[in-house]
PDB file of C-alpha atoms in Angstrom:
ATOM      1  CA  MET C   1       0.000   0.000   0.000  1.00 95.00           C
ATOM      2  CA  ARG C   2       0.943   3.629  -0.409  1.00 98.00           C
ATOM      3  CA  ILE C   3       0.965   5.221   3.053  1.00 98.00           C
ATOM      4  CA  ALA C   4       1.004   9.001   3.394  1.00 98.00           C
ATOM      5  CA  ILE C   5       2.219  10.292   6.763  1.00 98.00           C
ATOM      6  CA  ILE C   6       1.422  13.835   7.876  1.00 98.00           C
ATOM      7  CA  PHE C   7       3.932  14.722  10.604  1.00 98.00           C
ATOM      8  CA  ASP C   8       3.772  17.924  12.632  1.00 98.00           C
ATOM      9  CA  HIS C   9       6.456  18.899  15.128  1.00 97.00           C
ATOM     10  CA  PRO C  10       8.730  21.967  15.055  1.00 95.00           C
ATOM     11  CA  TYR C  11      11.836  19.817  15.590  1.00 94.00           C
ATOM     12  CA  GLY C  12      11.081  17.763  12.481  1.00 93.00           C
ATOM     13  CA  ALA C  13      11.266  14.075  11.735  1.00 92.00           C
ATOM     14  CA  GLY C  14      14.936  13.865  12.692  1.00 90.00           C
ATOM     15  CA  ALA C  15      14.313  14.599  16.384  1.00 86.00           C
ATOM     16  CA  SER C  16      13.820  10.960  17.395  1.00 86.00           C
ATOM     17  CA  ALA C  17      17.118  10.649  19.293  1.00 79.00           C
ATOM     18  CA  ASN C  18      17.096  11.193  23.063  1.00 76.00           C
ATOM     19  CA  ILE C  19      18.901  14.558  23.010  1.00 73.00           C
ATOM     20  CA  PRO C  20      17.681  17.055  25.656  1.00 75.00           C
ATOM     21  CA  HIS C  21      15.892  20.133  24.240  1.00 74.00           C
ATOM     22  CA  ALA C  22      16.088  18.669  20.721  1.00 73.00           C
ATOM     23  CA  ARG C  23      14.005  15.529  21.110  1.00 82.00           C
ATOM     24  CA  SER C  24      10.432  14.695  20.251  1.00 93.00           C
ATOM     25  CA  TYR C  25       8.519  11.575  21.225  1.00 95.00           C
ATOM     26  CA  SER C  26       6.310  12.280  18.225  1.00 96.00           C
ATOM     27  CA  ALA C  27       9.413  11.927  16.039  1.00 96.00           C
ATOM     28  CA  ALA C  28      10.370   8.721  17.857  1.00 96.00           C
ATOM     29  CA  LEU C  29       6.891   7.358  17.104  1.00 98.00           C
ATOM     30  CA  LEU C  30       7.294   8.370  13.471  1.00 98.00           C
ATOM     31  CA  ALA C  31      10.544   6.427  13.251  1.00 97.00           C
ATOM     32  CA  SER C  32       8.841   3.369  14.785  1.00 97.00           C
ATOM     33  CA  VAL C  33       5.902   3.632  12.390  1.00 98.00           C
ATOM     34  CA  MET C  34       8.223   3.861   9.394  1.00 97.00           C
ATOM     35  CA  ARG C  35      10.244   0.852  10.547  1.00 97.00           C
ATOM     36  CA  GLY C  36       7.051  -1.148  10.941  1.00 97.00           C
ATOM     37  CA  LEU C  37       5.740  -0.137   7.521  1.00 97.00           C
ATOM     38  CA  ALA C  38       9.070  -1.047   5.932  1.00 96.00           C
ATOM     39  CA  LEU C  39       8.804  -4.580   7.338  1.00 95.00           C
ATOM     40  CA  ASN C  40       5.605  -5.031   5.335  1.00 92.00           C
ATOM     41  CA  HIS C  41       7.134  -3.343   2.242  1.00 95.00           C
ATOM     42  CA  HIS C  42       4.664  -0.462   2.129  1.00 97.00           C
ATOM     43  CA  GLU C  43       5.484   2.609   0.069  1.00 97.00           C
ATOM     44  CA  VAL C  44       5.806   5.541   2.490  1.00 98.00           C
ATOM     45  CA  ASP C  45       5.262   9.191   1.559  1.00 98.00           C
ATOM     46  CA  LEU C  46       6.298  11.474   4.443  1.00 98.00           C
ATOM     47  CA  MET C  47       4.950  15.023   4.645  1.00 98.00           C
ATOM     48  CA  ASP C  48       7.088  16.685   7.335  1.00 98.00           C
ATOM     49  CA  LEU C  49       5.159  19.953   7.574  1.00 98.00           C
ATOM     50  CA  HIS C  50       7.810  22.025   9.344  1.00 97.00           C
ATOM     51  CA  ALA C  51      10.715  20.678   7.306  1.00 97.00           C
ATOM     52  CA  ASP C  52       8.706  21.387   4.141  1.00 98.00           C
ATOM     53  CA  GLY C  53       8.145  24.980   5.249  1.00 97.00           C
ATOM     54  CA  PHE C  54       4.350  24.639   5.076  1.00 98.00           C
ATOM     55  CA  ASN C  55       2.545  27.900   5.885  1.00 97.00           C
ATOM     56  CA  PRO C  56      -0.736  27.080   7.671  1.00 97.00           C
ATOM     57  CA  VAL C  57      -2.129  30.624   7.463  1.00 97.00           C
ATOM     58  CA  ILE C  58      -4.752  31.297   4.794  1.00 96.00           C
ATOM     59  CA  SER C  59      -4.505  34.694   3.128  1.00 96.00           C
ATOM     60  CA  ALA C  60      -7.493  36.616   1.791  1.00 97.00           C
ATOM     61  CA  ALA C  61      -6.536  35.635  -1.762  1.00 97.00           C
ATOM     62  CA  GLU C  62      -6.251  31.966  -0.767  1.00 96.00           C
ATOM     63  CA  LEU C  63      -9.661  32.037   0.919  1.00 95.00           C
ATOM     64  CA  ALA C  64     -11.226  33.545  -2.202  1.00 96.00           C
ATOM     65  CA  ALA C  65      -9.612  30.789  -4.279  1.00 95.00           C
ATOM     66  CA  TRP C  66     -10.710  28.117  -1.769  1.00 93.00           C
ATOM     67  CA  ARG C  67     -14.320  29.233  -2.209  1.00 92.00           C
ATOM     68  CA  GLN C  68     -13.918  28.620  -5.931  1.00 92.00           C
ATOM     69  CA  GLY C  69     -12.414  25.163  -5.427  1.00 92.00           C
ATOM     70  CA  LYS C  70      -8.894  26.346  -6.223  1.00 94.00           C
ATOM     71  CA  THR C  71      -5.561  26.123  -4.413  1.00 96.00           C
ATOM     72  CA  LEU C  72      -2.979  28.890  -4.731  1.00 97.00           C
ATOM     73  CA  ASP C  73      -0.289  27.468  -2.430  1.00 97.00           C
ATOM     74  CA  PRO C  74       1.837  25.092  -4.589  1.00 97.00           C
ATOM     75  CA  LEU C  75       2.866  23.038  -1.556  1.00 98.00           C
ATOM     76  CA  ALA C  76      -0.774  22.559  -0.536  1.00 98.00           C
ATOM     77  CA  ALA C  77      -1.575  21.519  -4.118  1.00 98.00           C
ATOM     78  CA  ASP C  78       1.268  18.996  -3.986  1.00 98.00           C
ATOM     79  CA  TYR C  79      -0.065  17.608  -0.693  1.00 98.00           C
ATOM     80  CA  GLN C  80      -3.495  17.210  -2.306  1.00 98.00           C
ATOM     81  CA  LYS C  81      -2.081  15.029  -5.072  1.00 98.00           C
ATOM     82  CA  ARG C  82      -0.225  12.878  -2.576  1.00 98.00           C
ATOM     83  CA  ILE C  83      -3.282  12.400  -0.366  1.00 98.00           C
ATOM     84  CA  ILE C  84      -5.427  11.454  -3.351  1.00 98.00           C
ATOM     85  CA  ALA C  85      -2.822   8.810  -4.297  1.00 98.00           C
ATOM     86  CA  ALA C  86      -2.695   7.301  -0.792  1.00 98.00           C
ATOM     87  CA  ASP C  87      -4.273   4.065   0.406  1.00 98.00           C
ATOM     88  CA  HIS C  88      -3.923   5.029   4.073  1.00 98.00           C
ATOM     89  CA  LEU C  89      -3.210   8.267   5.958  1.00 98.00           C
ATOM     90  CA  ILE C  90      -1.278   8.531   9.222  1.00 98.00           C
ATOM     91  CA  PHE C  91      -1.262  11.735  11.279  1.00 98.00           C
ATOM     92  CA  ILE C  92       1.370  12.141  14.007  1.00 98.00           C
ATOM     93  CA  PHE C  93       1.563  15.220  16.255  1.00 98.00           C
ATOM     94  CA  PRO C  94       1.637  16.363  19.896  1.00 97.00           C
ATOM     95  CA  ILE C  95      -1.477  17.652  21.648  1.00 97.00           C
ATOM     96  CA  TRP C  96      -1.140  21.303  22.684  1.00 95.00           C
ATOM     97  CA  TRP C  97      -3.934  23.042  24.611  1.00 94.00           C
ATOM     98  CA  GLU C  98      -5.980  19.872  24.184  1.00 94.00           C
ATOM     99  CA  CYS C  99      -5.977  19.861  20.367  1.00 95.00           C
ATOM    100  CA  MET C 100      -3.685  19.581  17.334  1.00 97.00           C
ATOM    101  CA  PRO C 101      -0.924  22.150  16.659  1.00 97.00           C
ATOM    102  CA  ALA C 102      -1.773  25.094  14.402  1.00 96.00           C
ATOM    103  CA  THR C 103       0.189  23.636  11.491  1.00 98.00           C
ATOM    104  CA  THR C 104      -1.988  20.524  11.325  1.00 98.00           C
ATOM    105  CA  LYS C 105      -5.162  22.604  11.599  1.00 97.00           C
ATOM    106  CA  GLY C 106      -3.867  24.817   8.787  1.00 97.00           C
ATOM    107  CA  PHE C 107      -3.123  21.680   6.774  1.00 98.00           C
ATOM    108  CA  LEU C 108      -6.785  20.709   7.018  1.00 97.00           C
ATOM    109  CA  ASP C 109      -7.922  24.253   6.210  1.00 96.00           C
ATOM    110  CA  LYS C 110      -5.708  24.712   3.140  1.00 97.00           C
ATOM    111  CA  VAL C 111      -5.380  21.206   1.713  1.00 97.00           C
ATOM    112  CA  PHE C 112      -8.919  19.886   2.165  1.00 97.00           C
ATOM    113  CA  VAL C 113     -10.547  21.907  -0.598  1.00 96.00           C
ATOM    114  CA  LYS C 114     -14.094  21.337  -1.826  1.00 93.00           C
ATOM    115  CA  GLY C 115     -14.043  19.874  -5.318  1.00 94.00           C
ATOM    116  CA  THR C 116     -10.549  18.446  -4.810  1.00 96.00           C
ATOM    117  CA  ILE C 117     -10.630  16.403  -1.591  1.00 97.00           C
ATOM    118  CA  TYR C 118     -14.378  16.289  -0.980  1.00 95.00           C
ATOM    119  CA  HIS C 119     -17.699  17.026  -2.630  1.00 93.00           C
ATOM    120  CA  GLU C 120     -20.660  18.814  -1.041  1.00 89.00           C
ATOM    121  CA  PRO C 121     -23.810  17.977  -3.049  1.00 84.00           C
ATOM    122  CA  LYS C 122     -25.917  20.691  -1.405  1.00 76.00           C
ATOM    123  CA  PRO C 123     -25.338  23.031   1.572  1.00 73.00           C
ATOM    124  CA  GLY C 124     -26.228  21.211   4.762  1.00 69.00           C
ATOM    125  CA  ARG C 125     -26.146  17.758   3.163  1.00 71.00           C
ATOM    126  CA  PRO C 126     -23.521  15.049   3.903  1.00 80.00           C
ATOM    127  CA  PHE C 127     -20.183  15.363   2.115  1.00 91.00           C
ATOM    128  CA  SER C 128     -18.575  12.654   0.001  1.00 93.00           C
ATOM    129  CA  HIS C 129     -14.825  12.253  -0.281  1.00 95.00           C
ATOM    130  CA  LEU C 130     -12.826  12.351  -3.505  1.00 96.00           C
ATOM    131  CA  LEU C 131     -10.119   9.974  -2.276  1.00 97.00           C
ATOM    132  CA  PRO C 132     -10.677   6.850  -4.408  1.00 95.00           C
ATOM    133  CA  LYS C 133      -7.924   4.701  -2.887  1.00 97.00           C
ATOM    134  CA  LEU C 134      -8.224   5.648   0.775  1.00 97.00           C
ATOM    135  CA  THR C 135      -9.108   2.744   3.076  1.00 95.00           C
ATOM    136  CA  GLY C 136      -8.490   4.310   6.494  1.00 97.00           C
ATOM    137  CA  VAL C 137      -6.820   6.876   8.720  1.00 98.00           C
ATOM    138  CA  SER C 138      -4.586   6.392  11.761  1.00 98.00           C
ATOM    139  CA  LEU C 139      -3.846   9.077  14.339  1.00 98.00           C
ATOM    140  CA  LEU C 140      -0.954   9.022  16.813  1.00 98.00           C
ATOM    141  CA  THR C 141      -0.871  11.730  19.476  1.00 98.00           C
ATOM    142  CA  VAL C 142       1.441  12.561  22.374  1.00 97.00           C
ATOM    143  CA  MET C 143       0.131  14.511  25.361  1.00 95.00           C
ATOM    144  CA  SER C 144       0.788  15.279  29.014  1.00 94.00           C
ATOM    145  CA  THR C 145      -2.892  15.213  29.998  1.00 93.00           C
ATOM    146  CA  PRO C 146      -3.892  11.881  31.572  1.00 91.00           C
ATOM    147  CA  ASP C 147      -5.930   9.779  29.177  1.00 90.00           C
ATOM    148  CA  THR C 148      -9.036   9.513  31.370  1.00 91.00           C
ATOM    149  CA  ILE C 149      -9.149  13.280  31.937  1.00 93.00           C
ATOM    150  CA  TYR C 150      -8.734  13.965  28.225  1.00 94.00           C
ATOM    151  CA  ARG C 151     -11.471  11.541  27.266  1.00 91.00           C
ATOM    152  CA  TRP C 152     -14.064  12.147  30.002  1.00 92.00           C
ATOM    153  CA  PHE C 153     -13.452  15.717  31.185  1.00 93.00           C
ATOM    154  CA  PHE C 154     -12.338  17.420  27.947  1.00 93.00           C
ATOM    155  CA  GLY C 155     -14.335  15.099  25.685  1.00 92.00           C
ATOM    156  CA  ASN C 156     -11.642  14.058  23.171  1.00 92.00           C
ATOM    157  CA  PRO C 157     -11.323  17.385  21.301  1.00 95.00           C
ATOM    158  CA  VAL C 158      -8.814  16.094  18.748  1.00 96.00           C
ATOM    159  CA  THR C 159     -10.986  13.221  17.556  1.00 95.00           C
ATOM    160  CA  LYS C 160     -13.998  15.522  17.349  1.00 95.00           C
ATOM    161  CA  VAL C 161     -12.040  17.775  14.983  1.00 96.00           C
ATOM    162  CA  LEU C 162     -10.088  15.227  12.930  1.00 97.00           C
ATOM    163  CA  PHE C 163     -12.387  12.216  12.956  1.00 97.00           C
ATOM    164  CA  ARG C 164     -15.978  13.364  13.482  1.00 95.00           C
ATOM    165  CA  GLY C 165     -15.605  16.843  11.989  1.00 94.00           C
ATOM    166  CA  THR C 166     -13.386  15.928   9.034  1.00 96.00           C
ATOM    167  CA  PHE C 167     -13.175  12.310   7.911  1.00 97.00           C
ATOM    168  CA  ARG C 168     -16.526  10.938   9.096  1.00 95.00           C
ATOM    169  CA  LYS C 169     -18.170  14.009   7.615  1.00 93.00           C
ATOM    170  CA  MET C 170     -16.685  12.958   4.268  1.00 94.00           C
ATOM    171  CA  GLY C 171     -17.814   9.356   4.639  1.00 94.00           C
ATOM    172  CA  ILE C 172     -14.545   7.763   5.823  1.00 96.00           C
ATOM    173  CA  HIS C 173     -15.194   5.599   8.886  1.00 95.00           C
ATOM    174  CA  LYS C 174     -12.176   3.314   9.348  1.00 97.00           C
ATOM    175  CA  LEU C 175     -10.386   5.544  11.853  1.00 98.00           C
ATOM    176  CA  ARG C 176      -7.951   4.493  14.583  1.00 97.00           C
ATOM    177  CA  TRP C 177      -6.496   6.622  17.386  1.00 97.00           C
ATOM    178  CA  TYR C 178      -3.380   5.686  19.372  1.00 97.00           C
ATOM    179  CA  ASN C 179      -2.737   8.061  22.276  1.00 97.00           C
ATOM    180  CA  TYR C 180       0.533   8.229  24.228  1.00 96.00           C
ATOM    181  CA  THR C 181       0.093  10.081  27.513  1.00 95.00           C
ATOM    182  CA  GLY C 182       2.597  11.285  30.092  1.00 91.00           C
ATOM    183  CA  MET C 183       5.616   9.963  28.242  1.00 87.00           C
ATOM    184  CA  GLU C 184       7.852  12.593  29.887  1.00 86.00           C
ATOM    185  CA  ARG C 185       7.081  10.955  33.254  1.00 89.00           C
ATOM    186  CA  ARG C 186       7.791   7.394  32.141  1.00 90.00           C
ATOM    187  CA  SER C 187      11.057   5.505  32.389  1.00 91.00           C
ATOM    188  CA  PRO C 188      13.296   5.072  29.323  1.00 88.00           C
ATOM    189  CA  GLN C 189      12.357   1.391  29.338  1.00 93.00           C
ATOM    190  CA  ALA C 190       8.633   2.190  29.288  1.00 93.00           C
ATOM    191  CA  ARG C 191       9.040   4.686  26.461  1.00 93.00           C
ATOM    192  CA  GLU C 192      11.016   2.151  24.464  1.00 94.00           C
ATOM    193  CA  HIS C 193       8.334  -0.481  25.109  1.00 96.00           C
ATOM    194  CA  TYR C 194       5.688   1.765  23.529  1.00 96.00           C
ATOM    195  CA  LEU C 195       7.931   2.426  20.542  1.00 97.00           C
ATOM    196  CA  GLN C 196       8.446  -1.283  19.944  1.00 97.00           C
ATOM    197  CA  LYS C 197       4.713  -1.916  20.305  1.00 97.00           C
ATOM    198  CA  THR C 198       4.045   0.821  17.738  1.00 98.00           C
ATOM    199  CA  GLU C 199       6.526  -0.698  15.279  1.00 97.00           C
ATOM    200  CA  GLN C 200       4.848  -4.094  15.625  1.00 97.00           C
ATOM    201  CA  ARG C 201       1.385  -2.580  15.183  1.00 96.00           C
ATOM    202  CA  PHE C 202       2.244  -0.871  11.899  1.00 97.00           C
ATOM    203  CA  ALA C 203       4.121  -3.919  10.634  1.00 96.00           C
ATOM    204  CA  ARG C 204       0.674  -5.535  10.623  1.00 95.00           C
ATOM    205  CA  LEU C 205      -1.054  -2.734   8.699  1.00 92.00           C
TER     206      LEU C 205
END
């Protein structure tokens, strides 16, 4: 399968090593995911948003184009082509202020254009996606908030935005969420255990 990975962390994909003030558990998860996918000989297409220099802010001209089903940002247009070609999407990012970072939200805003990624038959009616090969979406998040508090007190904001408000709205229902909480408080052995488990999980994709 062709797997497109959307990765969002300011340190970039190379920050998987355990170097203080230059390390990211999100990047370590990315490395584990890619190792697992390689074991099953999947084709991997990595979109490292910060390394690519993706600008998540929509200008007035871009919004006017968006309303006409057009994309002015060439990098966003390139991402669209790569998503359309994918069999599976994987999002990896940290949770900040209980939701995704601004760059991922801007990715959704700029890349998911009506007429390119989805179709809206009539205002107020269900959308349909324009992703002919897509079979599912996986989400990996890293957060400090305890899992039970995030789920029951905050109400899972990230899945409401990315799953219910984006993919389910377009008719894509095979969605999986893997949440890694409090990793900064865990031992090196525990963190490594989760990385190995992640590699094994995506080797079975």
